Coordinates of C-alpha atoms in Angstrom, one line a residue:
M102 CA -111.6 65.8 225.2
T103 CA -109.8 68.1 223.1
A104 CA -112.4 71.3 221.5
V105 CA -112.5 71.3 217.9
A106 CA -111.1 74.9 216.5
V107 CA -113.6 75.6 213.8
A108 CA -112.9 79.4 212.2
P109 CA -115.6 81.9 212.6
P110 CA -117.3 83.1 209.4
A111 CA -114.9 86.4 209.3
E112 CA -112.1 84.3 209.4
R113 CA -112.7 81.5 206.7
A114 CA -110.5 82.2 203.4
G115 CA -110.0 80.4 200.2
I116 CA -110.6 77.3 198.5
G117 CA -109.8 73.8 199.5
L118 CA -110.0 70.4 197.6
A119 CA -110.1 67.0 199.2
L120 CA -108.8 64.1 197.3
S121 CA -110.3 61.0 198.7
G122 CA -108.5 57.5 198.6
G123 CA -109.4 54.7 196.3
G124 CA -106.1 53.4 194.9
F125 CA -105.6 54.0 191.3
R126 CA -109.2 54.3 190.8
A127 CA -109.0 57.6 193.0
T128 CA -105.9 58.7 191.1
L129 CA -107.5 58.8 187.7
F130 CA -110.7 59.7 188.7
H131 CA -108.8 62.9 190.6
L132 CA -106.9 63.4 187.4
G133 CA -110.1 63.8 185.3
A134 CA -111.2 66.4 188.2
L135 CA -108.2 68.3 187.7
R136 CA -108.3 68.4 184.2
R137 CA -111.5 70.3 184.5
L138 CA -110.3 72.7 187.4
D139 CA -107.6 73.8 185.4
E140 CA -109.8 74.4 182.4
L141 CA -112.0 76.4 184.6
G142 CA -109.2 78.2 186.1
I143 CA -110.0 76.8 189.7
L144 CA -106.7 74.6 190.0
T145 CA -104.2 77.4 190.3
R146 CA -106.5 79.4 192.7
L147 CA -106.9 76.5 195.3
T148 CA -105.2 77.5 198.3
A149 CA -105.1 73.9 200.1
I150 CA -105.0 70.5 199.1
S151 CA -105.8 67.6 201.3
S152 CA -105.0 64.0 200.1
V153 CA -105.8 60.6 201.3
S154 CA -104.3 57.0 199.7
G155 CA -104.7 57.2 196.1
G156 CA -105.4 60.9 196.3
S157 CA -102.2 61.5 197.9
I158 CA -100.6 59.6 194.8
M159 CA -102.3 62.3 192.6
A160 CA -101.3 65.3 195.0
A161 CA -97.9 64.2 195.1
A162 CA -97.7 64.2 190.8
L163 CA -99.8 67.8 190.7
A164 CA -97.0 69.1 194.0
D165 CA -93.9 68.1 191.5
A166 CA -95.4 69.7 188.6
M167 CA -96.3 73.3 190.4
I168 CA -92.6 72.9 192.1
T169 CA -91.3 72.5 188.5
A170 CA -93.5 75.4 187.1
P171 CA -94.8 77.6 189.8
P172 CA -98.6 78.4 188.5
Q173 CA -100.1 81.9 188.1
P174 CA -103.5 82.1 190.1
G175 CA -106.4 82.0 187.7
Q176 CA -104.1 80.6 184.6
R177 CA -103.8 77.0 183.4
M178 CA -100.7 75.1 184.2
A179 CA -98.1 75.0 182.0
N180 CA -96.9 71.7 182.5
L181 CA -100.4 69.9 182.8
E182 CA -99.6 67.6 180.1
A183 CA -96.3 66.0 181.3
M184 CA -98.2 65.8 185.0
I185 CA -100.8 63.5 183.0
A186 CA -98.1 61.6 181.4
R187 CA -96.2 60.7 184.5
V188 CA -99.6 59.8 186.7
H189 CA -100.4 57.5 183.3
D190 CA -96.9 56.2 183.4
L191 CA -97.4 55.2 187.3
T192 CA -101.2 53.8 186.7
S193 CA -100.0 51.7 184.3
C194 CA -97.5 49.8 186.1
N195 CA -98.5 47.0 188.3
L196 CA -97.0 48.6 191.4
H197 CA -97.8 46.1 194.2
R198 CA -96.1 43.2 192.3
R199 CA -93.3 45.3 191.7
V200 CA -92.3 46.1 195.2
L201 CA -93.4 42.6 196.2
L202 CA -90.6 41.3 193.7
E203 CA -88.3 43.7 195.0
R204 CA -88.9 42.5 198.5
I205 CA -87.2 39.2 197.7
E206 CA -84.1 40.9 196.6
P207 CA -81.3 40.4 199.7
T208 CA -80.6 44.1 199.4
N209 CA -84.3 45.2 200.5
W210 CA -84.6 42.7 203.0
H211 CA -84.2 45.5 205.6
N212 CA -87.1 47.3 203.7
T213 CA -90.8 47.3 204.3
L214 CA -93.0 46.9 201.4
A215 CA -94.3 50.4 202.2
E216 CA -90.8 51.9 202.1
L217 CA -90.5 50.3 198.7
V218 CA -93.3 52.1 197.3
A219 CA -92.1 55.3 198.5
K220 CA -88.9 54.5 196.7
E221 CA -91.1 54.0 193.7
L222 CA -92.7 57.0 193.9
T223 CA -89.6 58.8 194.5
K224 CA -88.4 57.2 190.9
R225 CA -91.8 57.8 189.1
V226 CA -93.6 60.6 190.5
T227 CA -91.2 63.0 192.7
D228 CA -88.0 63.0 194.2
K229 CA -88.3 66.2 196.0
P230 CA -88.8 66.6 200.2
L231 CA -91.5 68.1 202.0
S232 CA -89.9 71.4 202.0
A233 CA -89.9 72.3 198.7
L234 CA -93.6 72.2 198.4
P235 CA -95.3 75.3 197.5
A236 CA -96.6 77.7 200.0
S237 CA -99.8 78.0 197.9
P238 CA -101.5 75.8 197.9
N239 CA -101.2 74.1 200.9
F240 CA -100.6 70.4 200.1
I241 CA -101.9 68.0 203.2
F242 CA -101.0 64.5 202.9
C243 CA -102.8 62.3 205.6
A244 CA -102.0 59.3 207.0
T245 CA -103.1 57.5 210.0
D246 CA -101.4 57.5 213.4
M247 CA -101.5 53.8 214.7
A248 CA -100.6 55.2 218.3
F249 CA -102.7 58.1 218.9
G250 CA -105.6 56.7 216.5
V251 CA -106.1 59.9 214.5
S252 CA -105.1 61.8 211.5
W253 CA -101.6 62.3 210.7
E254 CA -100.5 65.2 208.2
Y255 CA -97.2 66.0 206.2
T256 CA -97.2 69.6 204.8
R257 CA -94.4 71.8 204.1
T258 CA -93.7 73.4 207.6
R259 CA -94.6 70.4 209.7
A260 CA -95.4 67.0 210.5
G261 CA -97.4 65.3 213.3
D262 CA -101.1 65.3 214.8
Y263 CA -102.5 67.0 217.4
Q264 CA -102.4 64.3 220.0
A265 CA -98.6 63.1 219.2
G266 CA -97.6 66.8 218.4
Y267 CA -95.8 68.5 215.6
S268 CA -92.4 68.9 214.1
S269 CA -90.9 71.5 211.8
Q270 CA -87.6 69.6 211.9
S271 CA -86.0 67.6 209.0
L272 CA -88.8 68.4 206.4
G273 CA -85.7 68.8 204.1
T274 CA -84.9 65.1 204.3
I275 CA -88.4 63.8 204.2
P276 CA -89.8 62.9 200.8
I277 CA -92.8 64.1 199.2
A278 CA -92.5 60.3 198.3
H279 CA -92.6 59.4 201.8
A280 CA -95.5 61.0 203.0
A281 CA -97.3 60.0 199.7
A282 CA -96.7 56.3 200.4
A283 CA -97.5 56.6 204.1
S284 CA -101.0 57.9 203.1
A285 CA -101.5 55.3 200.3
C286 CA -100.4 52.2 202.0
F287 CA -103.5 50.4 203.0
P288 CA -103.6 47.3 205.1
P289 CA -103.4 44.6 205.2
L290 CA -101.2 44.3 202.2
F291 CA -98.7 47.1 203.7
E292 CA -97.8 47.1 207.2
P293 CA -97.5 50.5 208.8
I294 CA -94.3 52.8 207.9
E295 CA -92.3 54.8 210.0
T296 CA -92.7 58.4 210.0
M297 CA -89.1 59.8 209.4
V298 CA -89.6 62.4 212.5
D299 CA -87.5 62.5 215.2
P300 CA -90.0 61.9 218.4
N301 CA -88.2 64.4 220.2
A302 CA -89.0 66.7 218.3
L303 CA -92.6 66.7 218.5
T304 CA -93.8 69.6 220.7
A305 CA -97.6 70.8 221.7
G306 CA -99.3 67.4 221.4
A307 CA -102.6 67.0 223.5
A308 CA -101.7 63.6 224.6
A309 CA -100.1 63.7 228.2
G310 CA -98.7 61.3 230.6
S311 CA -96.5 58.5 230.8
D312 CA -98.2 56.3 228.6
A313 CA -98.5 59.0 226.0
D314 CA -94.6 59.6 225.9
L315 CA -93.9 55.9 225.1
C316 CA -96.4 55.9 222.3
R317 CA -94.3 59.1 220.7
T318 CA -91.3 57.0 220.7
R319 CA -92.4 55.0 217.8
I320 CA -95.4 56.2 215.9
R321 CA -96.0 54.2 213.0
L322 CA -98.6 55.2 210.0
T323 CA -100.8 53.4 207.9
D324 CA -103.5 54.2 205.0
G325 CA -104.9 57.8 205.6
G326 CA -108.5 56.3 204.9
V327 CA -108.3 54.5 208.2
Y328 CA -109.3 57.5 209.7
D329 CA -110.8 60.0 206.9
N330 CA -111.1 58.3 203.7
M331 CA -112.4 61.7 202.2
G332 CA -109.5 63.7 203.3
L333 CA -111.6 66.5 205.2
E334 CA -110.3 66.8 208.8
P335 CA -107.7 69.6 207.6
L336 CA -109.9 71.6 205.6
W337 CA -113.5 71.7 206.7
K338 CA -112.6 74.1 209.8
N339 CA -110.9 76.7 208.1
V340 CA -111.6 77.3 204.3
K341 CA -114.4 79.1 202.8
T342 CA -115.1 77.0 200.2
L343 CA -114.3 73.2 200.0
L344 CA -114.6 71.1 196.9
V345 CA -114.3 67.3 197.4
S346 CA -113.6 64.5 195.1
D347 CA -114.7 61.3 196.4
A348 CA -113.6 57.7 194.7
G349 CA -114.4 55.7 197.6
G350 CA -117.3 54.1 196.3
D351 CA -120.5 52.7 197.7
F352 CA -120.5 49.9 200.6
E353 CA -121.0 46.6 198.6
Y354 CA -123.7 44.0 200.0
S355 CA -122.5 40.8 200.5
A356 CA -123.9 37.3 201.2
D357 CA -122.8 34.9 204.5
R358 CA -119.3 33.4 203.5
G359 CA -118.7 32.1 206.8
T360 CA -116.8 33.1 210.1
I361 CA -113.2 34.3 208.4
A362 CA -115.1 36.6 206.0
D363 CA -117.4 38.0 209.1
I364 CA -113.9 39.0 211.0
K365 CA -113.4 41.4 208.1
R366 CA -116.5 42.4 207.4
Y367 CA -117.1 44.1 211.0
P368 CA -114.6 46.4 210.5
D369 CA -115.7 47.0 207.1
I370 CA -119.3 47.9 208.4
V371 CA -117.5 50.4 211.0
G372 CA -115.8 52.2 208.3
N373 CA -118.8 52.4 206.2
Q374 CA -120.6 54.1 209.1
A375 CA -118.0 56.6 209.5
R376 CA -117.8 57.6 205.9
A377 CA -121.5 57.7 205.7
L378 CA -121.5 60.1 208.8
R379 CA -119.1 62.3 207.3
K380 CA -120.6 62.5 204.2
R381 CA -124.2 63.0 205.7
W382 CA -123.1 66.3 207.7
L383 CA -120.9 67.8 204.7
M384 CA -124.0 67.4 202.6
A385 CA -126.1 68.7 205.5
S386 CA -123.2 71.7 205.3
F387 CA -123.6 72.6 202.0
A388 CA -127.2 72.9 202.0
S389 CA -127.3 74.5 205.2
G390 CA -124.0 77.1 204.7
S391 CA -123.0 75.8 208.4
V392 CA -120.1 73.7 209.3
G393 CA -121.8 70.4 210.5
P394 CA -124.7 70.0 212.9
G395 CA -125.2 72.9 214.6
G396 CA -121.9 74.5 213.5
A397 CA -121.0 77.9 212.7
P398 CA -122.3 79.6 209.2
G399 CA -120.0 80.4 206.6
L400 CA -118.8 76.8 204.5
E401 CA -119.9 76.6 200.8
G402 CA -118.6 74.2 198.6
T403 CA -119.5 70.9 196.2
Y404 CA -119.3 67.3 196.3
W405 CA -118.5 64.6 193.4
A406 CA -118.3 60.9 193.2
T407 CA -117.9 57.7 191.4
E408 CA -121.1 56.5 191.8
D409 CA -122.8 59.7 191.0
W410 CA -124.0 61.1 187.4
R411 CA -124.7 64.2 186.1
A412 CA -128.6 64.6 186.0
K413 CA -128.5 63.8 189.6
Y414 CA -127.1 67.1 189.9
D415 CA -128.8 68.6 187.2
P416 CA -132.2 66.7 185.9
Q417 CA -132.0 68.5 182.9
D418 CA -128.5 67.4 181.7
T419 CA -128.0 64.5 179.6
S420 CA -124.6 64.4 178.9
G421 CA -121.9 62.4 180.7
Y422 CA -122.4 58.5 181.7
S423 CA -125.6 56.9 182.5
A424 CA -126.7 55.8 186.4
P425 CA -125.7 52.2 185.7
V426 CA -122.6 53.1 183.8
A427 CA -121.6 55.4 186.6
E428 CA -122.0 52.5 189.1
L429 CA -119.9 50.0 187.3
I430 CA -117.1 52.8 187.4
S431 CA -117.6 53.2 191.4
R432 CA -116.8 49.5 191.4
I433 CA -113.8 49.2 189.8
R434 CA -110.8 47.6 192.2
T435 CA -108.8 50.1 194.4
D436 CA -105.6 48.2 194.3
L437 CA -102.2 49.3 192.6
D438 CA -102.2 47.1 189.8
V439 CA -102.2 47.9 185.9
F440 CA -105.2 50.0 184.6
S441 CA -106.0 49.4 181.2
P442 CA -106.6 52.0 179.0
G443 CA -110.1 51.8 178.8
E444 CA -110.4 51.9 182.9
T445 CA -108.1 54.7 182.7
A446 CA -110.3 56.7 180.2
A447 CA -113.6 55.9 181.8
L448 CA -112.3 57.0 185.2
E449 CA -110.6 60.2 183.7
N450 CA -113.8 61.2 181.5
H451 CA -116.3 60.6 184.7
G452 CA -113.9 62.6 187.3
Y453 CA -113.7 65.3 184.3
L454 CA -117.6 65.5 183.8
M455 CA -118.8 65.3 187.8
A456 CA -116.1 67.9 188.8
D457 CA -117.8 70.1 186.2
V458 CA -121.5 69.8 187.0
A459 CA -120.7 69.5 190.5
I460 CA -119.1 73.1 190.5
K461 CA -121.7 74.7 188.0
V462 CA -124.7 73.5 190.1
W463 CA -123.2 74.2 193.9
V464 CA -120.6 76.9 193.3
P465 CA -121.7 78.6 190.1
S466 CA -119.4 81.8 191.4
L467 CA -116.3 79.5 190.3
Y468 CA -117.5 78.5 187.1
A469 CA -117.0 79.7 183.6
A470 CA -118.4 79.3 180.3
V471 CA -115.5 77.4 179.1
P472 CA -116.3 74.6 176.7
L473 CA -116.2 71.0 177.9
R474 CA -113.4 69.2 176.1
V475 CA -113.7 65.4 177.4
P476 CA -110.3 63.8 177.8
Y477 CA -111.4 60.5 175.8
P478 CA -114.4 61.3 173.9
E479 CA -114.3 57.9 172.0
F480 CA -114.9 56.0 175.5
M481 CA -118.3 58.5 176.0
D482 CA -119.7 55.3 173.9
E483 CA -121.5 53.1 177.1
A484 CA -121.2 49.7 175.0
K485 CA -117.3 50.5 174.7
V486 CA -117.1 51.4 178.6
R487 CA -119.0 48.2 179.4
A488 CA -116.8 46.2 177.8
A489 CA -113.5 47.7 178.8
L490 CA -115.0 47.6 182.6
K491 CA -115.7 44.0 182.3
G492 CA -114.0 42.1 185.4
S493 CA -112.7 45.7 186.7
E494 CA -114.2 45.3 190.3
R495 CA -111.9 42.1 190.9
Q496 CA -109.0 43.2 193.1
R497 CA -105.6 41.6 191.8
L498 CA -103.3 39.9 194.2
L499 CA -100.5 40.1 192.2

């Protein structure tokens, strides 16, 4: 087994932000968090952003905004409102229905659904290639390598993973939208997508032997959340401060519904265990200042999630949504369907408020006394939120 290279305390640097998966629910929750990070002057100080699935859709929109108007460290983004409008345009359309209908057209028979998602993201979010990504922050789009079973990364300077190897070629022709689609195309609705990387260009992979070489000839990628739904892998080993925005939601109870339901339940339970373990060591790391159980010291940061509420971080804080309403928000579906104005408002408000309190309590060195400007104050009325979220937990098939 290859040892994990963890940077010693003296070499840790920068602020990393991890954006979890969770479909459009994650995209909008993270958008709310980014609004507050921008107000606090943190957004433009980030040195790395790792993203998965719905978080990668948000990251693609943010990357395009930063390419269009390069930010000044510590200053507000000049084109934040334009980015917000672009995200709202995307999340107010039924993306998976759109690509299913496009797939019927004869001109698209050769395209997979995942490739059609990439085309839609190119039109609606960004048409720029990986090579156009800013040097800072370092955007890392995470997918899952189906051949080697590890996290595959797309960045400005390389694409690949530690088992298959990395390539710095063709980054000028691989769209950011393709990286986001590879990260966001969750199974079983979307089949795996090709890497767009020449397998012969992959070098320095840890996997050796003829079987590994055969696997490299065709690597297919699926949703990054299959391996690491919080996008922690690229950041926790090197950054000094780690901020984690998690829209994954709690594991839901389920009564016996028969053998077919059990078949899906087994991998769900395995995935829940992996997420719980990652979350447990993350919390232990922040509490102790070390990296994982028995790890080297030097890591600080904080974590906020859809199922959390402000009083959980500060018992004296009575603002924000109550625990029962936060639970409703955490159960909003994770598909790529149309999100209503009420769902959008609740998710953005919650992400905004949770990012604020998490940073204020756990990373006060980053916090500034900037007044709260909740994006949708009219949706702080919990009765209105409950009405808007009625039925929001049901996944849409079409």
